PDB file of C-alpha atoms in Angstrom:
ATOM      1  CA  MET A   1     -18.950  23.310   7.681  1.00  0.00           C
ATOM      2  CA  GLN A   2     -18.295  22.261   4.099  1.00  0.00           C
ATOM      3  CA  VAL A   3     -16.917  18.737   3.550  1.00  0.00           C
ATOM      4  CA  ILE A   4     -15.274  17.774   0.261  1.00  0.00           C
ATOM      5  CA  LEU A   5     -14.582  14.108  -0.457  1.00  0.00           C
ATOM      6  CA  ALA A   6     -11.456  13.182  -2.409  1.00  0.00           C
ATOM      7  CA  LYS A   7     -11.981  11.253  -5.612  1.00  0.00           C
ATOM      8  CA  PRO A   8     -10.697   8.614  -5.935  1.00  0.00           C
ATOM      9  CA  ARG A   9     -10.335   7.310  -2.401  1.00  0.00           C
ATOM     10  CA  GLY A  10     -10.548   3.997  -0.565  1.00  0.00           C
ATOM     11  CA  PHE A  11     -10.265   0.458  -1.847  1.00  0.00           C
ATOM     12  CA  CYS A  12      -8.100  -0.283  -4.873  1.00  0.00           C
ATOM     13  CA  ALA A  13      -8.314  -3.300  -7.176  1.00  0.00           C
ATOM     14  CA  GLY A  14      -5.492  -5.164  -5.427  1.00  0.00           C
ATOM     15  CA  VAL A  15      -7.122  -4.789  -2.024  1.00  0.00           C
ATOM     16  CA  ASN A  16     -10.505  -5.838  -3.387  1.00  0.00           C
ATOM     17  CA  ARG A  17      -8.917  -8.923  -4.923  1.00  0.00           C
ATOM     18  CA  ALA A  18      -7.036  -9.912  -1.749  1.00  0.00           C
ATOM     19  CA  ILE A  19     -10.085  -9.539   0.496  1.00  0.00           C
ATOM     20  CA  SER A  20     -12.226 -11.449  -2.005  1.00  0.00           C
ATOM     21  CA  ILE A  21      -9.709 -14.311  -1.988  1.00  0.00           C
ATOM     22  CA  VAL A  22      -9.942 -14.609   1.803  1.00  0.00           C
ATOM     23  CA  HIS A  23     -13.752 -14.506   1.684  1.00  0.00           C
ATOM     24  CA  GLN A  24     -13.772 -17.173  -1.005  1.00  0.00           C
ATOM     25  CA  ALA A  25     -11.355 -19.340   0.991  1.00  0.00           C
ATOM     26  CA  LEU A  26     -13.583 -19.053   4.056  1.00  0.00           C
ATOM     27  CA  GLU A  27     -16.615 -20.067   2.011  1.00  0.00           C
ATOM     28  CA  ARG A  28     -14.871 -22.929   0.217  1.00  0.00           C
ATOM     29  CA  PHE A  29     -12.992 -24.389   3.180  1.00  0.00           C
ATOM     30  CA  ALA A  30     -14.107 -24.744   6.771  1.00  0.00           C
ATOM     31  CA  PRO A  31     -12.623 -22.058   9.048  1.00  0.00           C
ATOM     32  CA  PRO A  32     -10.066 -21.420  10.263  1.00  0.00           C
ATOM     33  CA  VAL A  33      -8.256 -20.092   7.212  1.00  0.00           C
ATOM     34  CA  TYR A  34      -4.807 -18.796   8.096  1.00  0.00           C
ATOM     35  CA  VAL A  35      -3.336 -15.602   6.634  1.00  0.00           C
ATOM     36  CA  LEU A  36       0.396 -14.892   6.782  1.00  0.00           C
ATOM     37  CA  HIS A  37       0.723 -11.282   7.932  1.00  0.00           C
ATOM     38  CA  GLU A  38      -2.112  -8.780   7.567  1.00  0.00           C
ATOM     39  CA  ILE A  39      -3.963  -9.396   4.294  1.00  0.00           C
ATOM     40  CA  VAL A  40      -4.104  -5.605   3.915  1.00  0.00           C
ATOM     41  CA  HIS A  41      -3.119  -2.914   6.397  1.00  0.00           C
ATOM     42  CA  ASN A  42      -6.465  -1.940   7.891  1.00  0.00           C
ATOM     43  CA  THR A  43      -7.589  -2.832  11.401  1.00  0.00           C
ATOM     44  CA  HIS A  44     -11.309  -2.849  10.535  1.00  0.00           C
ATOM     45  CA  VAL A  45     -10.869  -5.153   7.544  1.00  0.00           C
ATOM     46  CA  LEU A  46      -8.833  -7.534   9.681  1.00  0.00           C
ATOM     47  CA  GLU A  47     -11.416  -7.611  12.454  1.00  0.00           C
ATOM     48  CA  GLU A  48     -14.251  -8.284  10.003  1.00  0.00           C
ATOM     49  CA  LEU A  49     -12.310 -11.217   8.560  1.00  0.00           C
ATOM     50  CA  ARG A  50     -11.447 -12.520  12.042  1.00  0.00           C
ATOM     51  CA  GLN A  51     -15.133 -12.575  12.851  1.00  0.00           C
ATOM     52  CA  ARG A  52     -15.643 -14.860   9.846  1.00  0.00           C
ATOM     53  CA  GLY A  53     -12.868 -17.259  10.818  1.00  0.00           C
ATOM     54  CA  ALA A  54      -9.610 -15.863   9.420  1.00  0.00           C
ATOM     55  CA  VAL A  55      -6.556 -16.252  11.650  1.00  0.00           C
ATOM     56  CA  PHE A  56      -3.664 -13.863  11.076  1.00  0.00           C
ATOM     57  CA  VAL A  57      -0.171 -15.072  11.954  1.00  0.00           C
ATOM     58  CA  GLU A  58       3.338 -13.686  11.638  1.00  0.00           C
ATOM     59  CA  GLU A  59       5.203 -16.989  11.326  1.00  0.00           C
ATOM     60  CA  LEU A  60       4.438 -20.061   9.230  1.00  0.00           C
ATOM     61  CA  GLU A  61       5.296 -22.280  12.196  1.00  0.00           C
ATOM     62  CA  GLU A  62       2.138 -21.038  13.912  1.00  0.00           C
ATOM     63  CA  ILE A  63      -0.001 -22.751  11.253  1.00  0.00           C
ATOM     64  CA  PRO A  64      -1.058 -26.423  11.601  1.00  0.00           C
ATOM     65  CA  LYS A  65       0.263 -28.773   8.934  1.00  0.00           C
ATOM     66  CA  GLY A  66      -2.046 -29.016   5.925  1.00  0.00           C
ATOM     67  CA  ALA A  67      -4.020 -25.884   6.824  1.00  0.00           C
ATOM     68  CA  VAL A  68      -5.257 -23.465   4.170  1.00  0.00           C
ATOM     69  CA  THR A  69      -2.871 -20.478   4.171  1.00  0.00           C
ATOM     70  CA  VAL A  70      -3.229 -17.184   2.289  1.00  0.00           C
ATOM     71  CA  PHE A  71      -0.239 -15.000   1.419  1.00  0.00           C
ATOM     72  CA  SER A  72      -1.092 -11.308   1.842  1.00  0.00           C
ATOM     73  CA  ALA A  73      -1.477  -8.689  -0.889  1.00  0.00           C
ATOM     74  CA  HIS A  74       2.057  -7.443  -0.129  1.00  0.00           C
ATOM     75  CA  GLY A  75       3.652 -10.658  -1.417  1.00  0.00           C
ATOM     76  CA  VAL A  76       6.215 -12.985   0.143  1.00  0.00           C
ATOM     77  CA  SER A  77       9.768 -14.050  -0.589  1.00  0.00           C
ATOM     78  CA  ARG A  78      10.694 -17.264  -2.376  1.00  0.00           C
ATOM     79  CA  ALA A  79      12.092 -18.580   0.915  1.00  0.00           C
ATOM     80  CA  VAL A  80       8.701 -18.143   2.599  1.00  0.00           C
ATOM     81  CA  ALA A  81       6.891 -19.892  -0.252  1.00  0.00           C
ATOM     82  CA  ASP A  82       9.416 -22.740  -0.135  1.00  0.00           C
ATOM     83  CA  GLN A  83       9.086 -23.042   3.634  1.00  0.00           C
ATOM     84  CA  ALA A  84       5.292 -23.215   3.363  1.00  0.00           C
ATOM     85  CA  ALA A  85       5.631 -26.106   0.913  1.00  0.00           C
ATOM     86  CA  LYS A  86       8.014 -27.956   3.248  1.00  0.00           C
ATOM     87  CA  LEU A  87       5.540 -27.503   6.117  1.00  0.00           C
ATOM     88  CA  GLY A  88       2.797 -29.062   4.008  1.00  0.00           C
ATOM     89  CA  LEU A  89       0.602 -25.977   3.963  1.00  0.00           C
ATOM     90  CA  ARG A  90      -2.088 -25.494   1.328  1.00  0.00           C
ATOM     91  CA  THR A  91      -1.231 -22.019   0.074  1.00  0.00           C
ATOM     92  CA  ILE A  92      -3.247 -19.409  -1.804  1.00  0.00           C
ATOM     93  CA  ASP A  93      -1.392 -16.398  -3.182  1.00  0.00           C
ATOM     94  CA  ALA A  94      -3.247 -13.075  -2.794  1.00  0.00           C
ATOM     95  CA  THR A  95      -0.276 -10.957  -3.891  1.00  0.00           C
ATOM     96  CA  CYS A  96      -1.428  -7.835  -5.737  1.00  0.00           C
ATOM     97  CA  PRO A  97      -0.776  -8.293  -9.476  1.00  0.00           C
ATOM     98  CA  LEU A  98       1.057  -4.959  -9.548  1.00  0.00           C
ATOM     99  CA  VAL A  99       3.416  -6.206  -6.831  1.00  0.00           C
ATOM    100  CA  SER A 100       3.894  -9.426  -8.809  1.00  0.00           C
ATOM    101  CA  LYS A 101       4.881  -7.263 -11.785  1.00  0.00           C
ATOM    102  CA  VAL A 102       7.649  -5.711  -9.664  1.00  0.00           C
ATOM    103  CA  HIS A 103       8.760  -9.228  -8.679  1.00  0.00           C
ATOM    104  CA  ARG A 104       9.090 -10.208 -12.330  1.00  0.00           C
ATOM    105  CA  ARG A 105      11.166  -7.121 -13.072  1.00  0.00           C
ATOM    106  CA  ILE A 106      13.649  -7.650 -10.230  1.00  0.00           C
ATOM    107  CA  ILE A 107      14.107 -11.291 -11.299  1.00  0.00           C
ATOM    108  CA  ARG A 108      14.719 -10.191 -14.889  1.00  0.00           C
ATOM    109  CA  LEU A 109      17.265  -7.539 -13.858  1.00  0.00           C
ATOM    110  CA  VAL A 110      19.236  -9.936 -11.660  1.00  0.00           C
ATOM    111  CA  ASN A 111      19.223 -12.581 -14.396  1.00  0.00           C
ATOM    112  CA  GLN A 112      20.698  -9.953 -16.722  1.00  0.00           C
ATOM    113  CA  GLY A 113      23.553  -9.282 -14.306  1.00  0.00           C
ATOM    114  CA  TYR A 114      22.355  -6.013 -12.799  1.00  0.00           C
ATOM    115  CA  ASP A 115      22.778  -4.819  -9.237  1.00  0.00           C
ATOM    116  CA  VAL A 116      19.245  -3.844  -8.197  1.00  0.00           C
ATOM    117  CA  LEU A 117      18.130  -1.020  -5.918  1.00  0.00           C
ATOM    118  CA  VAL A 118      14.753  -1.470  -4.247  1.00  0.00           C
ATOM    119  CA  ILE A 119      13.361   1.955  -3.432  1.00  0.00           C
ATOM    120  CA  GLY A 120      11.095   1.593  -0.431  1.00  0.00           C
ATOM    121  CA  HIS A 121      10.721   1.425   3.326  1.00  0.00           C
ATOM    122  CA  LYS A 122      13.069  -1.000   5.043  1.00  0.00           C
ATOM    123  CA  GLY A 123      11.158  -3.734   6.855  1.00  0.00           C
ATOM    124  CA  HIS A 124       7.892  -3.223   4.965  1.00  0.00           C
ATOM    125  CA  PRO A 125       6.376  -6.606   3.971  1.00  0.00           C
ATOM    126  CA  GLU A 126       6.234  -5.646   0.290  1.00  0.00           C
ATOM    127  CA  VAL A 127       9.895  -4.630   0.239  1.00  0.00           C
ATOM    128  CA  GLU A 128      10.962  -7.813   2.026  1.00  0.00           C
ATOM    129  CA  GLY A 129       8.940  -9.920  -0.392  1.00  0.00           C
ATOM    130  CA  THR A 130      10.446  -8.133  -3.392  1.00  0.00           C
ATOM    131  CA  CYS A 131      14.036  -8.459  -2.166  1.00  0.00           C
ATOM    132  CA  GLY A 132      13.374 -12.120  -1.412  1.00  0.00           C
ATOM    133  CA  GLN A 133      12.612 -12.965  -5.030  1.00  0.00           C
ATOM    134  CA  VAL A 134      16.304 -13.101  -5.943  1.00  0.00           C
ATOM    135  CA  ASP A 135      19.734 -14.085  -4.627  1.00  0.00           C
ATOM    136  CA  GLY A 136      21.630 -11.380  -6.502  1.00  0.00           C
ATOM    137  CA  ASN A 137      23.080  -8.038  -5.446  1.00  0.00           C
ATOM    138  CA  VAL A 138      20.115  -6.115  -4.022  1.00  0.00           C
ATOM    139  CA  ALA A 139      20.036  -3.058  -1.751  1.00  0.00           C
ATOM    140  CA  VAL A 140      17.100  -1.191  -0.237  1.00  0.00           C
ATOM    141  CA  VAL A 141      17.198   2.598  -0.602  1.00  0.00           C
ATOM    142  CA  SER A 142      14.908   4.690   1.601  1.00  0.00           C
ATOM    143  CA  ARG A 143      16.612   8.093   1.705  1.00  0.00           C
ATOM    144  CA  VAL A 144      18.578  10.333  -0.653  1.00  0.00           C
ATOM    145  CA  ALA A 145      21.487  10.367   1.809  1.00  0.00           C
ATOM    146  CA  GLU A 146      21.986   6.625   1.314  1.00  0.00           C
ATOM    147  CA  ILE A 147      22.696   6.912  -2.411  1.00  0.00           C
ATOM    148  CA  ASP A 148      26.238   8.289  -2.151  1.00  0.00           C
ATOM    149  CA  THR A 149      27.353   5.306  -0.066  1.00  0.00           C
ATOM    150  CA  LEU A 150      25.917   2.613  -2.340  1.00  0.00           C
ATOM    151  CA  ASP A 151      28.462  -0.048  -3.268  1.00  0.00           C
ATOM    152  CA  VAL A 152      27.791  -1.579  -6.688  1.00  0.00           C
ATOM    153  CA  ARG A 153      29.897  -3.897  -8.834  1.00  0.00           C
ATOM    154  CA  ASP A 154      29.475  -1.942 -12.072  1.00  0.00           C
ATOM    155  CA  PRO A 155      27.919   1.569 -12.205  1.00  0.00           C
ATOM    156  CA  GLU A 156      26.909   0.810 -15.802  1.00  0.00           C
ATOM    157  CA  ARG A 157      24.820  -2.211 -14.719  1.00  0.00           C
ATOM    158  CA  VAL A 158      22.427  -0.845 -12.092  1.00  0.00           C
ATOM    159  CA  GLY A 159      18.633  -1.007 -12.159  1.00  0.00           C
ATOM    160  CA  TYR A 160      15.851  -0.197  -9.760  1.00  0.00           C
ATOM    161  CA  VAL A 161      12.327  -1.146  -8.735  1.00  0.00           C
ATOM    162  CA  THR A 162      10.097   0.633  -6.248  1.00  0.00           C
ATOM    163  CA  GLN A 163       7.602  -0.224  -3.571  1.00  0.00           C
ATOM    164  CA  THR A 164       4.160   0.334  -5.082  1.00  0.00           C
ATOM    165  CA  THR A 165       2.814   2.579  -2.293  1.00  0.00           C
ATOM    166  CA  LEU A 166       5.465   5.292  -2.088  1.00  0.00           C
ATOM    167  CA  SER A 167       5.050   9.049  -2.179  1.00  0.00           C
ATOM    168  CA  VAL A 168       5.331  10.237  -5.759  1.00  0.00           C
ATOM    169  CA  ASP A 169       7.020  13.461  -4.560  1.00  0.00           C
ATOM    170  CA  ASP A 170       9.610  11.739  -2.356  1.00  0.00           C
ATOM    171  CA  THR A 171      10.396   9.093  -4.962  1.00  0.00           C
ATOM    172  CA  GLU A 172      11.033  11.682  -7.658  1.00  0.00           C
ATOM    173  CA  GLU A 173      13.747  13.281  -5.523  1.00  0.00           C
ATOM    174  CA  LEU A 174      15.353   9.881  -4.958  1.00  0.00           C
ATOM    175  CA  LEU A 175      15.247   9.097  -8.660  1.00  0.00           C
ATOM    176  CA  LYS A 176      16.841  12.433  -9.622  1.00  0.00           C
ATOM    177  CA  THR A 177      19.755  11.642  -7.302  1.00  0.00           C
ATOM    178  CA  LEU A 178      20.062   8.077  -8.588  1.00  0.00           C
ATOM    179  CA  ARG A 179      20.133   9.273 -12.196  1.00  0.00           C
ATOM    180  CA  ARG A 180      22.902  11.722 -11.368  1.00  0.00           C
ATOM    181  CA  ARG A 181      25.047   9.005  -9.787  1.00  0.00           C
ATOM    182  CA  PHE A 182      24.135   6.273 -12.295  1.00  0.00           C
ATOM    183  CA  PRO A 183      23.400   7.966 -15.660  1.00  0.00           C
ATOM    184  CA  HIS A 184      22.768   4.604 -17.332  1.00  0.00           C
ATOM    185  CA  ILE A 185      20.473   3.192 -14.628  1.00  0.00           C
ATOM    186  CA  SER A 186      17.838   0.775 -15.962  1.00  0.00           C
ATOM    187  CA  GLU A 187      14.347   2.156 -15.311  1.00  0.00           C
ATOM    188  CA  PRO A 188      10.927   0.510 -15.701  1.00  0.00           C
ATOM    189  CA  GLU A 189       8.941   1.616 -18.746  1.00  0.00           C
ATOM    190  CA  ARG A 190       6.266   2.885 -16.357  1.00  0.00           C
ATOM    191  CA  THR A 191       6.596   3.729 -12.684  1.00  0.00           C
ATOM    192  CA  ASP A 192       6.234   0.858 -10.218  1.00  0.00           C
ATOM    193  CA  ILE A 193       4.162   3.133  -7.963  1.00  0.00           C
ATOM    194  CA  CYS A 194       0.687   1.792  -8.561  1.00  0.00           C
ATOM    195  CA  TYR A 195      -2.159   3.660 -10.235  1.00  0.00           C
ATOM    196  CA  ALA A 196      -4.181   3.759  -6.999  1.00  0.00           C
ATOM    197  CA  THR A 197      -1.373   5.341  -4.987  1.00  0.00           C
ATOM    198  CA  THR A 198      -0.702   7.895  -7.730  1.00  0.00           C
ATOM    199  CA  ASN A 199      -4.384   8.783  -8.200  1.00  0.00           C
ATOM    200  CA  ARG A 200      -5.111   9.160  -4.479  1.00  0.00           C
ATOM    201  CA  GLN A 201      -2.084  11.373  -3.949  1.00  0.00           C
ATOM    202  CA  ALA A 202      -3.060  13.555  -6.916  1.00  0.00           C
ATOM    203  CA  ALA A 203      -6.582  13.932  -5.494  1.00  0.00           C
ATOM    204  CA  VAL A 204      -5.211  15.036  -2.121  1.00  0.00           C
ATOM    205  CA  ARG A 205      -2.934  17.580  -3.816  1.00  0.00           C
ATOM    206  CA  GLN A 206      -5.976  19.069  -5.535  1.00  0.00           C
ATOM    207  CA  LEU A 207      -7.970  18.915  -2.314  1.00  0.00           C
ATOM    208  CA  CYS A 208      -5.336  21.030  -0.563  1.00  0.00           C
ATOM    209  CA  ASP A 209      -6.317  23.968  -2.768  1.00  0.00           C
ATOM    210  CA  GLU A 210      -9.945  23.727  -1.676  1.00  0.00           C
ATOM    211  CA  VAL A 211      -9.910  22.981   2.073  1.00  0.00           C
ATOM    212  CA  GLU A 212      -8.279  24.078   5.328  1.00  0.00           C
ATOM    213  CA  LEU A 213      -7.812  20.650   6.894  1.00  0.00           C
ATOM    214  CA  ILE A 214      -7.739  17.053   5.643  1.00  0.00           C
ATOM    215  CA  LEU A 215      -8.722  13.822   7.369  1.00  0.00           C
ATOM    216  CA  VAL A 216      -7.163  10.664   5.911  1.00  0.00           C
ATOM    217  CA  VAL A 217      -9.012   7.490   6.868  1.00  0.00           C
ATOM    218  CA  GLY A 218      -6.571   4.616   7.193  1.00  0.00           C
ATOM    219  CA  SER A 219      -4.584   2.560   9.664  1.00  0.00           C
ATOM    220  CA  LYS A 220      -1.295   3.747  11.148  1.00  0.00           C
ATOM    221  CA  ASN A 221       0.718   0.951   9.486  1.00  0.00           C
ATOM    222  CA  SER A 222      -0.735   1.601   6.026  1.00  0.00           C
ATOM    223  CA  SER A 223       2.045   2.969   3.823  1.00  0.00           C
ATOM    224  CA  ASN A 224      -0.246   4.508   1.206  1.00  0.00           C
ATOM    225  CA  SER A 225      -2.429   6.139   3.897  1.00  0.00           C
ATOM    226  CA  ASN A 226       0.606   7.698   5.573  1.00  0.00           C
ATOM    227  CA  ARG A 227       1.755   9.025   2.219  1.00  0.00           C
ATOM    228  CA  LEU A 228      -1.616  10.787   1.723  1.00  0.00           C
ATOM    229  CA  ARG A 229      -1.171  12.620   5.021  1.00  0.00           C
ATOM    230  CA  GLU A 230       2.381  13.581   4.020  1.00  0.00           C
ATOM    231  CA  VAL A 231       1.198  14.906   0.637  1.00  0.00           C
ATOM    232  CA  ALA A 232      -1.157  17.291   2.432  1.00  0.00           C
ATOM    233  CA  ARG A 233       1.360  18.414   5.012  1.00  0.00           C
ATOM    234  CA  LEU A 234       3.966  19.105   2.334  1.00  0.00           C
ATOM    235  CA  ARG A 235       1.451  21.612   0.963  1.00  0.00           C
ATOM    236  CA  GLN A 236       1.059  23.234   4.378  1.00  0.00           C
ATOM    237  CA  THR A 237      -2.422  21.784   4.887  1.00  0.00           C
ATOM    238  CA  PRO A 238      -3.016  20.293   8.352  1.00  0.00           C
ATOM    239  CA  ALA A 239      -3.798  16.589   7.961  1.00  0.00           C
ATOM    240  CA  TYR A 240      -4.611  13.763  10.365  1.00  0.00           C
ATOM    241  CA  LEU A 241      -4.525  10.004   9.823  1.00  0.00           C
ATOM    242  CA  ILE A 242      -7.417   8.310  11.635  1.00  0.00           C
ATOM    243  CA  ASP A 243      -8.525   4.686  11.770  1.00  0.00           C
ATOM    244  CA  ASP A 244     -12.138   5.765  12.175  1.00  0.00           C
ATOM    245  CA  ALA A 245     -14.354   8.531  13.572  1.00  0.00           C
ATOM    246  CA  GLY A 246     -13.505   7.479  17.127  1.00  0.00           C
ATOM    247  CA  GLU A 247     -10.024   8.991  16.735  1.00  0.00           C
ATOM    248  CA  ILE A 248     -11.228  12.478  15.773  1.00  0.00           C
ATOM    249  CA  ASP A 249     -10.272  15.315  18.120  1.00  0.00           C
ATOM    250  CA  PRO A 250     -12.918  18.092  18.085  1.00  0.00           C
ATOM    251  CA  HIS A 251     -10.206  20.672  18.793  1.00  0.00           C
ATOM    252  CA  TRP A 252      -8.820  20.149  15.277  1.00  0.00           C
ATOM    253  CA  PHE A 253     -11.770  22.059  13.811  1.00  0.00           C
ATOM    254  CA  ALA A 254     -11.489  25.344  15.737  1.00  0.00           C
ATOM    255  CA  GLY A 255     -11.992  28.066  13.130  1.00  0.00           C
ATOM    256  CA  ILE A 256     -12.142  25.514  10.281  1.00  0.00           C
ATOM    257  CA  GLN A 257     -14.948  25.788   7.723  1.00  0.00           C
ATOM    258  CA  ARG A 258     -13.759  23.561   4.858  1.00  0.00           C
ATOM    259  CA  VAL A 259     -12.657  19.966   5.536  1.00  0.00           C
ATOM    260  CA  GLY A 260     -11.406  17.400   3.040  1.00  0.00           C
ATOM    261  CA  ILE A 261     -11.677  13.636   3.525  1.00  0.00           C
ATOM    262  CA  SER A 262      -9.663  10.968   1.759  1.00  0.00           C
ATOM    263  CA  ALA A 263      -9.078   7.278   2.494  1.00  0.00           C
ATOM    264  CA  GLY A 264      -6.165   4.944   1.937  1.00  0.00           C
ATOM    265  CA  ALA A 265      -6.386   2.112  -0.574  1.00  0.00           C
ATOM    266  CA  SER A 266      -7.129  -0.429   2.168  1.00  0.00           C
ATOM    267  CA  ALA A 267      -9.804   1.614   3.987  1.00  0.00           C
ATOM    268  CA  PRO A 268     -13.464   0.625   3.398  1.00  0.00           C
ATOM    269  CA  GLU A 269     -15.958   3.329   2.440  1.00  0.00           C
ATOM    270  CA  HIS A 270     -18.177   2.749   5.487  1.00  0.00           C
ATOM    271  CA  LEU A 271     -15.402   4.291   7.620  1.00  0.00           C
ATOM    272  CA  VAL A 272     -15.600   7.482   5.529  1.00  0.00           C
ATOM    273  CA  THR A 273     -19.370   7.483   6.040  1.00  0.00           C
ATOM    274  CA  GLY A 274     -18.772   7.188   9.788  1.00  0.00           C
ATOM    275  CA  VAL A 275     -16.526  10.258   9.736  1.00  0.00           C
ATOM    276  CA  ILE A 276     -19.155  12.267   7.855  1.00  0.00           C
ATOM    277  CA  GLU A 277     -21.818  11.228  10.371  1.00  0.00           C
ATOM    278  CA  TRP A 278     -19.539  12.332  13.230  1.00  0.00           C
ATOM    279  CA  LEU A 279     -19.088  15.751  11.634  1.00  0.00           C
ATOM    280  CA  LYS A 280     -22.844  16.108  11.099  1.00  0.00           C
ATOM    281  CA  ARG A 281     -23.437  15.517  14.785  1.00  0.00           C
ATOM    282  CA  GLN A 282     -21.258  18.546  15.562  1.00  0.00           C
ATOM    283  CA  GLY A 283     -23.339  20.969  13.496  1.00  0.00           C
ATOM    284  CA  PRO A 284     -24.642  21.797  10.007  1.00  0.00           C
ATOM    285  CA  VAL A 285     -22.557  20.160   7.278  1.00  0.00           C
ATOM    286  CA  THR A 286     -22.738  20.132   3.489  1.00  0.00           C
ATOM    287  CA  VAL A 287     -20.999  17.267   1.678  1.00  0.00           C
ATOM    288  CA  ALA A 288     -19.741  17.303  -1.914  1.00  0.00           C
ATOM    289  CA  GLU A 289     -17.420  15.043  -3.869  1.00  0.00           C
ATOM    290  CA  MET A 290     -14.608  16.654  -5.799  1.00  0.00           C
ATOM    291  CA  ALA A 291     -14.447  16.203  -9.557  1.00  0.00           C
ATOM    292  CA  GLY A 292     -12.181  13.308 -10.407  1.00  0.00           C
ATOM    293  CA  GLY A 293     -11.661  10.450 -12.780  1.00  0.00           C
ATOM    294  CA  GLU A 294     -13.310   7.097 -12.240  1.00  0.00           C
ATOM    295  CA  GLU A 295     -11.109   4.065 -11.691  1.00  0.00           C
ATOM    296  CA  HIS A 296     -12.107   1.076 -13.782  1.00  0.00           C
ATOM    297  CA  VAL A 297      -9.236  -1.264 -12.878  1.00  0.00           C
ATOM    298  CA  SER A 298     -10.158  -4.727 -11.644  1.00  0.00           C
ATOM    299  CA  PHE A 299      -8.144  -7.893 -11.124  1.00  0.00           C
ATOM    300  CA  HIS A 300      -9.255 -11.470 -11.696  1.00  0.00           C
ATOM    301  CA  VAL A 301     -10.055 -13.388  -8.525  1.00  0.00           C
ATOM    302  CA  PRO A 302      -8.994 -17.019  -9.095  1.00  0.00           C
ATOM    303  CA  GLU A 303     -11.496 -19.779  -8.461  1.00  0.00           C
ATOM    304  CA  LEU A 304     -10.306 -21.841  -5.528  1.00  0.00           C
ATOM    305  CA  GLU A 305     -10.456 -25.589  -5.926  1.00  0.00           C
ATOM    306  CA  GLY A 306     -12.182 -27.499  -3.147  1.00  0.00           C
TER     307      GLY A 306
END
């Protein structure tokens, strides 16, 4: 069997930053350190942090007064930040800087009198955090079919932002429909879909031309990991989303000689290594990494005061 590794794959700068903030908080303050929601959507990352003393909660009321509390990489609404202050929590914001950029844009649009469309998955933490930055006229759009029924105050004063982890292909279809209905819609100078999401999807598209099956390493609730699987399937390449090698079904590989492996932006590289080791135990395997650009993006990790 020939295995080709997607490039790039795995951790992005925002995930690295968020995980580093939790590690630093655990080192600087005595555990437990509380984290509102999953810091990133990966079960292995969460378990490793739990072992060090991180406690993940879904509601602020679960956190003792005065406790150190980290907001996840997906960001939170203003109401959540205000509630944390009222509860006397010591908060640390690990929101990805690219998500924060989307927050600034939606605030600016609302202040300028626009109705704002948030393109993304309803109920996703990032989408809820983005919508919660403003009190203006905001609607979440997930499907093309929803666009015709949108109720806006002024079709000439409509803008949009997007969730950073969307499918580039799916979003383009949504945007084409939005532009037809709102010819003067205000668009960001550059797409809100982050560089890591775009690069990983492009690598999987290229991988589809070289392999017969693709394994995407990532957790089931990871938006960007699910999008990688969808990118492959849209190109008629069988693809499976797995948390780790333990979820592999040997029957997938009947008659398969060329396998591609990618990983979502919140999946650590050691999980990819585990998948390769599993494949090697099944028989002779050669491993190569596809040609691809290096990512040199990094985000500043703030020093936490003791």
